[in-house]
Amino acid sequence: MKDSVIIEPYNDEWPMMFDALRIKIINQIGCSIVSIDHIGSTAIFGLAAKPIIDLQISIMDINNIDEVKEGLNALGFVHRLDNPDLTKRYFRETEGMRRTHIHVRESGSWSEQFSLLFRDYLREHENERKEYEKIKYELANQYRNQRERYVEGKTEIVWDIIKKANRWSQECGWRPSKSSIFG
């Protein structure tokens, strides 16, 4: 099934796939972007994931995305108006392209920082990363053809991780990793 939940072992090519897309986006709309970051499970070394590259584009004003939208459209990505999350603008690949999720968020917003903190915390904490991976495999097996149920099933562990990540961020003075916009 096209929308089946398939978890794959970590793939060393995921960062390279992100970087290739990052370069295309910068060449198309770089002057409108504050930062571009690889987020989601494919951005966390060693973590099994759905083989979907999640990319976060941060801009100054989420309500002023015409240039970003036009540039992403030119690259083959479609703005998904059915996205219920009003903290971002969501773009997906067109048919025939590699599965990609592009999240456009306002720079400095809570939702932008959430994605970066979650990623950075799991990059630094192997035990939590392994536990998250275990849950992802279990849920994928249980809800193979029910993507919404799979996502809902992860809610508890995601919030447990973000609570730990919040404490960790305060203890270490966390700041997001240097943005990937300039390479």
Tab-separated table of C-alpha atoms in Angstrom:
chain	number	residue	atom	x	y	z
A	1	MET	CA	0.000	0.000	0.000
A	2	LYS	CA	1.186	3.504	-0.819
A	3	ASP	CA	0.620	4.874	2.671
A	4	SER	CA	1.740	1.816	4.637
A	5	VAL	CA	3.920	2.437	7.665
A	6	ILE	CA	7.303	0.911	6.902
A	7	ILE	CA	10.212	1.402	9.294
A	8	GLU	CA	13.699	0.845	7.895
A	9	PRO	CA	17.056	0.632	9.664
A	10	TYR	CA	19.061	3.866	9.641
A	11	ASN	CA	20.401	4.661	6.174
A	12	ASP	CA	23.680	6.578	5.819
A	13	GLU	CA	22.301	8.111	2.609
A	14	TRP	CA	19.519	10.060	4.370
A	15	PRO	CA	21.758	13.031	5.306
A	16	MET	CA	23.042	13.159	1.716
A	17	MET	CA	19.470	13.127	0.383
A	18	PHE	CA	18.647	16.016	2.710
A	19	ASP	CA	21.732	17.932	1.638
A	20	ALA	CA	20.965	17.518	-2.074
A	21	LEU	CA	17.454	18.848	-1.514
A	22	ARG	CA	18.756	21.646	0.720
A	23	ILE	CA	21.041	22.841	-2.090
A	24	LYS	CA	18.178	22.815	-4.620
A	25	ILE	CA	15.990	24.837	-2.265
A	26	ILE	CA	18.735	27.355	-1.507
A	27	ASN	CA	19.387	27.816	-5.213
A	28	GLN	CA	15.672	28.346	-5.834
A	29	ILE	CA	14.613	30.485	-2.836
A	30	GLY	CA	17.622	30.989	-0.567
A	31	CYS	CA	17.112	34.710	0.007
A	32	SER	CA	13.696	34.098	1.630
A	33	ILE	CA	14.964	31.547	4.152
A	34	VAL	CA	16.364	32.036	7.654
A	35	SER	CA	17.414	28.383	8.000
A	36	ILE	CA	16.922	24.913	6.607
A	37	ASP	CA	17.199	21.930	8.929
A	38	HIS	CA	16.984	18.176	8.601
A	39	ILE	CA	14.395	17.093	11.178
A	40	GLY	CA	12.449	13.959	11.958
A	41	SER	CA	13.803	10.476	12.455
A	42	THR	CA	15.952	10.384	9.306
A	43	ALA	CA	17.954	13.260	10.842
A	44	ILE	CA	18.982	11.189	13.871
A	45	PHE	CA	22.024	8.995	13.284
A	46	GLY	CA	21.337	5.373	14.144
A	47	LEU	CA	17.553	5.679	14.416
A	48	ALA	CA	15.334	3.470	12.294
A	49	ALA	CA	12.686	5.487	10.471
A	50	LYS	CA	10.101	5.692	7.762
A	51	PRO	CA	12.303	6.492	4.739
A	52	ILE	CA	10.864	9.994	4.383
A	53	ILE	CA	13.111	13.040	4.481
A	54	ASP	CA	11.627	15.723	6.731
A	55	LEU	CA	12.979	19.166	6.074
A	56	GLN	CA	12.183	22.300	8.056
A	57	ILE	CA	12.424	25.686	6.382
A	58	SER	CA	12.353	28.598	8.792
A	59	ILE	CA	11.225	31.987	7.527
A	60	MET	CA	10.619	35.367	9.148
A	61	ASP	CA	6.835	35.523	8.672
A	62	ILE	CA	4.719	32.389	8.221
A	63	ASN	CA	1.960	34.496	6.673
A	64	ASN	CA	4.270	35.800	3.957
A	65	ILE	CA	5.285	32.661	2.084
A	66	ASP	CA	4.431	33.479	-1.527
A	67	GLU	CA	8.069	33.406	-2.689
A	68	VAL	CA	8.772	30.198	-0.764
A	69	LYS	CA	5.602	28.592	-2.105
A	70	GLU	CA	6.418	29.544	-5.701
A	71	GLY	CA	9.960	28.211	-5.328
A	72	LEU	CA	8.868	24.929	-3.807
A	73	ASN	CA	6.190	24.546	-6.483
A	74	ALA	CA	8.879	25.052	-9.144
A	75	LEU	CA	10.852	22.217	-7.532
A	76	GLY	CA	7.809	19.915	-7.681
A	77	PHE	CA	6.409	20.315	-4.174
A	78	VAL	CA	2.748	21.031	-3.519
A	79	HIS	CA	1.372	23.119	-0.667
A	80	ARG	CA	-1.022	20.892	1.284
A	81	LEU	CA	-3.894	23.166	2.219
A	82	ASP	CA	-5.579	20.313	4.133
A	83	ASN	CA	-2.899	20.418	6.841
A	84	PRO	CA	-4.662	21.170	10.157
A	85	ASP	CA	-1.472	22.392	11.916
A	86	LEU	CA	-1.632	26.165	11.599
A	87	THR	CA	1.881	26.613	13.057
A	88	LYS	CA	3.371	25.548	9.736
A	89	ARG	CA	2.788	25.393	6.025
A	90	TYR	CA	3.203	21.859	4.744
A	91	PHE	CA	4.472	20.741	1.335
A	92	ARG	CA	4.700	17.275	-0.200
A	93	GLU	CA	6.279	15.791	-3.264
A	94	THR	CA	4.355	15.329	-6.487
A	95	GLU	CA	3.797	11.900	-8.003
A	96	GLY	CA	6.986	10.215	-9.129
A	97	MET	CA	9.193	12.089	-6.662
A	98	ARG	CA	10.842	10.659	-3.572
A	99	ARG	CA	8.625	10.909	-0.478
A	100	THR	CA	9.466	14.182	1.272
A	101	HIS	CA	7.797	16.304	3.933
A	102	ILE	CA	8.633	20.007	3.953
A	103	HIS	CA	7.558	21.958	7.016
A	104	VAL	CA	7.744	25.750	6.664
A	105	ARG	CA	7.715	27.394	10.086
A	106	GLU	CA	8.294	30.810	11.521
A	107	SER	CA	11.829	31.317	12.792
A	108	GLY	CA	11.957	31.277	16.584
A	109	SER	CA	8.494	29.774	16.962
A	110	TRP	CA	7.745	27.086	19.511
A	111	SER	CA	6.958	24.514	16.818
A	112	GLU	CA	10.262	25.218	15.047
A	113	GLN	CA	12.212	24.847	18.294
A	114	PHE	CA	10.269	21.705	19.314
A	115	SER	CA	11.419	19.849	16.182
A	116	LEU	CA	15.030	20.887	16.678
A	117	LEU	CA	15.123	20.071	20.402
A	118	PHE	CA	13.530	16.662	19.867
A	119	ARG	CA	16.091	15.860	17.159
A	120	ASP	CA	19.106	17.112	19.101
A	121	TYR	CA	18.094	15.344	22.310
A	122	LEU	CA	17.741	11.980	20.564
A	123	ARG	CA	21.051	12.516	18.784
A	124	GLU	CA	22.711	12.795	22.213
A	125	HIS	CA	20.788	10.128	24.177
A	126	GLU	CA	21.204	6.595	22.888
A	127	ASN	CA	18.933	4.875	25.444
A	128	GLU	CA	15.968	7.124	24.634
A	129	ARG	CA	16.717	6.756	20.920
A	130	LYS	CA	16.620	2.946	21.237
A	131	GLU	CA	13.374	3.054	23.241
A	132	TYR	CA	11.778	5.349	20.665
A	133	GLU	CA	12.908	3.030	17.864
A	134	LYS	CA	11.457	0.002	19.664
A	135	ILE	CA	8.061	1.735	20.017
A	136	LYS	CA	8.133	2.815	16.369
A	137	TYR	CA	8.697	-0.785	15.212
A	138	GLU	CA	5.953	-2.084	17.506
A	139	LEU	CA	3.466	0.528	16.294
A	140	ALA	CA	4.400	-0.005	12.644
A	141	ASN	CA	3.728	-3.724	13.037
A	142	GLN	CA	0.445	-3.071	14.813
A	143	TYR	CA	-0.788	-0.283	12.508
A	144	ARG	CA	0.915	-1.117	9.198
A	145	ASN	CA	-1.942	0.292	7.112
A	146	GLN	CA	-3.271	2.856	9.581
A	147	ARG	CA	-0.860	5.796	9.438
A	148	GLU	CA	-3.011	8.000	11.707
A	149	ARG	CA	-3.126	5.321	14.414
A	150	TYR	CA	0.649	4.876	14.135
A	151	VAL	CA	1.176	8.621	14.658
A	152	GLU	CA	-1.309	8.717	17.553
A	153	GLY	CA	0.446	5.753	19.142
A	154	LYS	CA	3.721	7.679	19.293
A	155	THR	CA	2.194	10.614	21.182
A	156	GLU	CA	2.996	9.407	24.698
A	157	ILE	CA	6.654	8.605	24.024
A	158	VAL	CA	7.167	11.826	22.060
A	159	TRP	CA	5.921	13.885	25.009
A	160	ASP	CA	7.988	11.811	27.460
A	161	ILE	CA	11.067	12.510	25.339
A	162	ILE	CA	10.330	16.222	24.997
A	163	LYS	CA	9.924	16.529	28.801
A	164	LYS	CA	13.366	14.971	29.262
A	165	ALA	CA	14.718	17.111	26.438
A	166	ASN	CA	13.398	20.241	28.122
A	167	ARG	CA	15.254	19.402	31.348
A	168	TRP	CA	18.376	18.522	29.363
A	169	SER	CA	18.190	21.790	27.421
A	170	GLN	CA	18.167	23.749	30.664
A	171	GLU	CA	21.031	21.770	32.166
A	172	CYS	CA	23.311	22.110	29.145
A	173	GLY	CA	22.155	25.499	27.849
A	174	TRP	CA	20.983	23.915	24.602
A	175	ARG	CA	20.789	25.981	21.488
A	176	PRO	CA	19.821	24.521	18.126
A	177	SER	CA	22.666	23.117	16.075
A	178	LYS	CA	24.048	25.509	13.492
A	179	SER	CA	21.541	25.743	10.691
A	180	SER	CA	22.149	23.810	7.527
A	181	ILE	CA	21.369	26.728	5.207
A	182	PHE	CA	24.987	27.484	4.431
A	183	GLY	CA	26.197	23.909	4.370
